[in-house]
CSV table of N, CA and C and ligand atoms in Angstrom, one decimal:
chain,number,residue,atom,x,y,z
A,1029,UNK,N,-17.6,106.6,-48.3
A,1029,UNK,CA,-18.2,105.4,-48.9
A,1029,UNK,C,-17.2,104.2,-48.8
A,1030,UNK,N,-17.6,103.1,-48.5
A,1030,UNK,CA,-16.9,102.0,-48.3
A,1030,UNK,C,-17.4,100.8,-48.8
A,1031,UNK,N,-17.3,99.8,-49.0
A,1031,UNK,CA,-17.9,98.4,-49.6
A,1031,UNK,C,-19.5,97.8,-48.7
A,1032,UNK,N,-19.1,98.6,-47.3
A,1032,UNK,CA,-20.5,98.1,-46.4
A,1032,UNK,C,-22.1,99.2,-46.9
A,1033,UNK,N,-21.4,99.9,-47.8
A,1033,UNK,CA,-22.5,100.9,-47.6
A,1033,UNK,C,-23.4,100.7,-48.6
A,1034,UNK,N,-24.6,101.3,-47.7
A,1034,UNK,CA,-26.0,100.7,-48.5
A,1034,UNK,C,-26.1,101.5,-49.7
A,1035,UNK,N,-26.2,100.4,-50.5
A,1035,UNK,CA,-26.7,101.2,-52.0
A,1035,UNK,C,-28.4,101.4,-52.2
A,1036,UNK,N,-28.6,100.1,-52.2
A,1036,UNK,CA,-30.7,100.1,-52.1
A,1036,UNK,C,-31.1,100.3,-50.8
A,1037,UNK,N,-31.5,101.3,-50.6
A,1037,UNK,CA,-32.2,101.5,-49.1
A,1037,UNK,C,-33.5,100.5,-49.0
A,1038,UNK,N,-34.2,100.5,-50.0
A,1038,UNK,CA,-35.3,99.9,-50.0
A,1038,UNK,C,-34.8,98.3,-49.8
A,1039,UNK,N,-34.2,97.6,-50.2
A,1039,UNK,CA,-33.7,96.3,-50.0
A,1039,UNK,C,-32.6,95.8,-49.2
A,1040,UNK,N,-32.0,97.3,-48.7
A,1040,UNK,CA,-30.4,97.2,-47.8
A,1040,UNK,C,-29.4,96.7,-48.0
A,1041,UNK,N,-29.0,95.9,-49.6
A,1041,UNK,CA,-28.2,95.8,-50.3
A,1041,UNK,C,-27.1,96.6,-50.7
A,1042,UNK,N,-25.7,95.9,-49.9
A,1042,UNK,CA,-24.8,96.7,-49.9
A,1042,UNK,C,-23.8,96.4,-51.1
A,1043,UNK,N,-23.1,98.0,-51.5
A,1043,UNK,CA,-22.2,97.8,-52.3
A,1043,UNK,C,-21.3,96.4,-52.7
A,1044,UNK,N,-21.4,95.6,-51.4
A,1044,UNK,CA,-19.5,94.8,-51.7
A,1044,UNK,C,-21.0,93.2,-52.3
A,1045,UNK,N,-22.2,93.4,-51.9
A,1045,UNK,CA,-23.0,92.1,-51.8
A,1045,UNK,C,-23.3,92.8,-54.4
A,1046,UNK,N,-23.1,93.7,-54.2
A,1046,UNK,CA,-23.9,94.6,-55.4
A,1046,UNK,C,-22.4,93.9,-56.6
A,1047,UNK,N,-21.5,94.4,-55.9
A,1047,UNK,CA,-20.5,94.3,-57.1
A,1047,UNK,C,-19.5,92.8,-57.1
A,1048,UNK,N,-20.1,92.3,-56.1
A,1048,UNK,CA,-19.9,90.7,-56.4
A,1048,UNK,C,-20.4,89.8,-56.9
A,1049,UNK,N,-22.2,90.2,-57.2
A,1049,UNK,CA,-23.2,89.6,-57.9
A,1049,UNK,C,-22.4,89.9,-59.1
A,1050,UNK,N,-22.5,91.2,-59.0
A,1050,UNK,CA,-22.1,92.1,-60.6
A,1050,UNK,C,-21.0,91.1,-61.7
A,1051,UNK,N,-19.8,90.7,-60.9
A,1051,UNK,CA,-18.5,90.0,-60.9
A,1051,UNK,C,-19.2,88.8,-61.6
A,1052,UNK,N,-19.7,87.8,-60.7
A,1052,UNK,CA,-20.2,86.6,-61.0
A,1052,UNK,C,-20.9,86.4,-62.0
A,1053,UNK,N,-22.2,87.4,-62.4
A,1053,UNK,CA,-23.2,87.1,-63.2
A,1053,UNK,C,-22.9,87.9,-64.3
A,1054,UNK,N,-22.2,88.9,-64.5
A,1054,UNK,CA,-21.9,89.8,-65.7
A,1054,UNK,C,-22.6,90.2,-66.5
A,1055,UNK,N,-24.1,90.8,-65.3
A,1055,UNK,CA,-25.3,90.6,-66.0
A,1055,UNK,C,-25.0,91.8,-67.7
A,1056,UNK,N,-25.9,91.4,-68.7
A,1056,UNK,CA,-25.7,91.9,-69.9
A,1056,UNK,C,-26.7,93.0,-69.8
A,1057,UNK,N,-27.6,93.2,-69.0
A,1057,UNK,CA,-28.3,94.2,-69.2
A,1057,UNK,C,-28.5,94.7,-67.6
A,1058,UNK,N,-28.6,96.1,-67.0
A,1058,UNK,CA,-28.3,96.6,-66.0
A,1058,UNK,C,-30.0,96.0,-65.1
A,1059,UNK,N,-30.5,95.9,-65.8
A,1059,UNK,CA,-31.9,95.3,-65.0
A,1059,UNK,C,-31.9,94.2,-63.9
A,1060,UNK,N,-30.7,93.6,-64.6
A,1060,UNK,CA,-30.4,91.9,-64.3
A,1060,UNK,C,-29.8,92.2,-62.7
A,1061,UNK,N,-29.5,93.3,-62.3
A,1061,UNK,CA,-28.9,94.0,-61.2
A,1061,UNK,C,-30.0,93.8,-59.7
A,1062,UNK,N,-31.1,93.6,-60.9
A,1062,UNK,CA,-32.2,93.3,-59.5
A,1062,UNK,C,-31.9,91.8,-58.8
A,1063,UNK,N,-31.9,91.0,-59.9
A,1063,UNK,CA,-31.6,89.5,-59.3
A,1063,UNK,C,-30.6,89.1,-57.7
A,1064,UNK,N,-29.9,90.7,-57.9
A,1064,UNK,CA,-29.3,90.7,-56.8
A,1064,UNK,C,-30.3,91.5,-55.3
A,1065,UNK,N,-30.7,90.3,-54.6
A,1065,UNK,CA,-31.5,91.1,-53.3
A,1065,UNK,C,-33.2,91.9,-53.7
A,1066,UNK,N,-33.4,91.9,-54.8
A,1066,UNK,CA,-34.2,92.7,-55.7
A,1066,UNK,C,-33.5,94.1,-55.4
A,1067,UNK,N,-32.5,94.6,-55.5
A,1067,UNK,CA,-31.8,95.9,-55.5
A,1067,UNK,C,-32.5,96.0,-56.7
A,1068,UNK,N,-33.3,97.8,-56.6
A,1068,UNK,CA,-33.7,98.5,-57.7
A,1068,UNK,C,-35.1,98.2,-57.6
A,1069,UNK,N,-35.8,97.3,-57.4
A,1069,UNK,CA,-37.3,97.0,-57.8
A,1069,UNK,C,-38.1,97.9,-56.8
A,1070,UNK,N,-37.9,98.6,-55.7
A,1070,UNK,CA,-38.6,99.6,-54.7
A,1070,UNK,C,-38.5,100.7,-55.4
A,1071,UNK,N,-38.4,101.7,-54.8
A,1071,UNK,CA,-38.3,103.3,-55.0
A,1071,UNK,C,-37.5,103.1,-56.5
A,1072,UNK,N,-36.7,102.4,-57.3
A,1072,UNK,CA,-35.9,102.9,-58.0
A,1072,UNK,C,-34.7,103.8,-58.0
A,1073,UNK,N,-34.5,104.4,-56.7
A,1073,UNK,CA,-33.7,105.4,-56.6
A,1073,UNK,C,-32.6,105.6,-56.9
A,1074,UNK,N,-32.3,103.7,-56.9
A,1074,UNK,CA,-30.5,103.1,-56.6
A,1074,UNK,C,-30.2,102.6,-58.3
A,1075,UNK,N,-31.3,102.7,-59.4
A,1075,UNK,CA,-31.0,102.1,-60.5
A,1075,UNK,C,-29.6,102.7,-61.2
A,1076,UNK,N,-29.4,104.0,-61.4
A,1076,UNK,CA,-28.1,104.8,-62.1
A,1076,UNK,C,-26.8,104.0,-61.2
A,1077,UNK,N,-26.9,103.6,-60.2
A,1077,UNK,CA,-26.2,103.3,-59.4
A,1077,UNK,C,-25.7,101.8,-59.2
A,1078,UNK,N,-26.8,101.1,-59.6
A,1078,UNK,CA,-26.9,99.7,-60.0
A,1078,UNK,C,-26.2,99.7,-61.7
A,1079,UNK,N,-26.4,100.6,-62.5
A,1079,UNK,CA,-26.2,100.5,-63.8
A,1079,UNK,C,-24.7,100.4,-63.7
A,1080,UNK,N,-24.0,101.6,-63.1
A,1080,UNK,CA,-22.8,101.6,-63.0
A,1080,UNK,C,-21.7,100.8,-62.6
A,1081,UNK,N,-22.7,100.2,-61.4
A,1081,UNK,CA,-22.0,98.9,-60.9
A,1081,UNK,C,-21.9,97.5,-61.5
A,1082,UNK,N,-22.6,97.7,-62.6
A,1082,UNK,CA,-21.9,96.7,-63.3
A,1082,UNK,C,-21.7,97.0,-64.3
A,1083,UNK,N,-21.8,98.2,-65.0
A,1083,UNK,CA,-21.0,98.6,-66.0
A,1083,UNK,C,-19.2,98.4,-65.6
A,1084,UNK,N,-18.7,98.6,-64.3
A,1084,UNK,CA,-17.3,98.7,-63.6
A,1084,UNK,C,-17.1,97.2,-63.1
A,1085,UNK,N,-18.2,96.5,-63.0
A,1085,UNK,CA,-17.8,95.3,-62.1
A,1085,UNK,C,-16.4,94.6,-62.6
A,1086,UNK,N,-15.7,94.8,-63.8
A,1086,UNK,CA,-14.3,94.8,-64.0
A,1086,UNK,C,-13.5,94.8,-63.4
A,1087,UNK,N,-13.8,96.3,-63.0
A,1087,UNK,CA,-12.5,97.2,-62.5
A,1087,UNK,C,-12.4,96.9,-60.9
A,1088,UNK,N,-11.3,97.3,-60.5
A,1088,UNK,CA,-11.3,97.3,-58.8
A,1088,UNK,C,-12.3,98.0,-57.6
A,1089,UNK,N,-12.1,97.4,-56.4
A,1089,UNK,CA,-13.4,97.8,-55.5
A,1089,UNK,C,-12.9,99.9,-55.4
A,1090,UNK,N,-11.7,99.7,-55.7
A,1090,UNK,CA,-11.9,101.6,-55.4
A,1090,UNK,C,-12.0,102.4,-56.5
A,1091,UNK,N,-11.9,102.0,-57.3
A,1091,UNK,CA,-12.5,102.3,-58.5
A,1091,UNK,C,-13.9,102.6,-59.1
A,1092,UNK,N,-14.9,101.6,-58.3
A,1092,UNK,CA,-15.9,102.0,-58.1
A,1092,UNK,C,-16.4,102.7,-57.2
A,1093,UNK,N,-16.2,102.9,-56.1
A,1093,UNK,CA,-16.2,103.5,-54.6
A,1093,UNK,C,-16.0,105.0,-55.3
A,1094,UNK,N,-14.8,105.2,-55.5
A,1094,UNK,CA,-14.5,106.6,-56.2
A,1094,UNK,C,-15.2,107.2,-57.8
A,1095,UNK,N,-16.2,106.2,-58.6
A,1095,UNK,CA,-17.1,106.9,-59.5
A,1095,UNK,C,-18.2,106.9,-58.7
A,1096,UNK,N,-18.4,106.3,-57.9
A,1096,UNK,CA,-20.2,106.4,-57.0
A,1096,UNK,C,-19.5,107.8,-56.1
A,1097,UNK,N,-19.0,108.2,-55.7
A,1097,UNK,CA,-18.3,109.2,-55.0
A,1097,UNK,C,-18.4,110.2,-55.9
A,1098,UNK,N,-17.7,110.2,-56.9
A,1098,UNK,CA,-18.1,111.2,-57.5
A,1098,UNK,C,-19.3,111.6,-58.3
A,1099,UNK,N,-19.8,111.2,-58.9
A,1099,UNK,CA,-21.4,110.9,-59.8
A,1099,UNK,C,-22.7,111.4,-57.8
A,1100,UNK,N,-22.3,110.9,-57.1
A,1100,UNK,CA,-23.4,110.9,-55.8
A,1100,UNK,C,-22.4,111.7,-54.5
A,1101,UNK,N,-21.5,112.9,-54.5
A,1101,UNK,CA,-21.0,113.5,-53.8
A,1101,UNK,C,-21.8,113.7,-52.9
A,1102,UNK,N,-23.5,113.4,-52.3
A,1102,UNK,CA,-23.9,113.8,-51.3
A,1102,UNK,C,-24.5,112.6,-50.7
A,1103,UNK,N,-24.4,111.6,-51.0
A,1103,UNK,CA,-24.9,110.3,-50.7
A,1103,UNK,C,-24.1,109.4,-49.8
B,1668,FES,S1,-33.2,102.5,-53.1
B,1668,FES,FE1,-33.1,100.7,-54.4
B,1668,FES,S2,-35.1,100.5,-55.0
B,1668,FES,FE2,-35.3,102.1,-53.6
């Protein structure tokens, strides 16, 4: 997993485009996650994943790289 990798397949919204929205807008509620790209509004699949990315949008890019890593070991 790397910063290029797609988080919302449905929208092709990648991690590094996910956790820099995240940074800027600091959205208050994990929904607000869609404003980025509409990540989340298709399949839903990427929402736990969206939640987390900005629950972490604090912390450093490997930091999150390595909880999506761990929480999605097959993804
Ligand atoms: S993978 Fe993000 S909405 Fe389907």
């Amino acid at each position: 997993m790397d910063l290029d990798a797609e988080i919302c397949h449905c929208y092709h919204v990648s991690l590094r485009k996910l956790i820099r929205f995240a940074r800027r807008t600091r959205p208050t509620h994990p929904a607000r996650m869609s404003e980025c790209l509409g990540a989340g509004t298709g399949c839903g699949g990427c929402v736990a994943k969206l939640a987390l990315i900005a629950e972490m949008a604090g912390q450093p890019d490997e930091e999150i790289i390595r909880a999506i890593a761990e929480r999605w070991p097959y993804d």
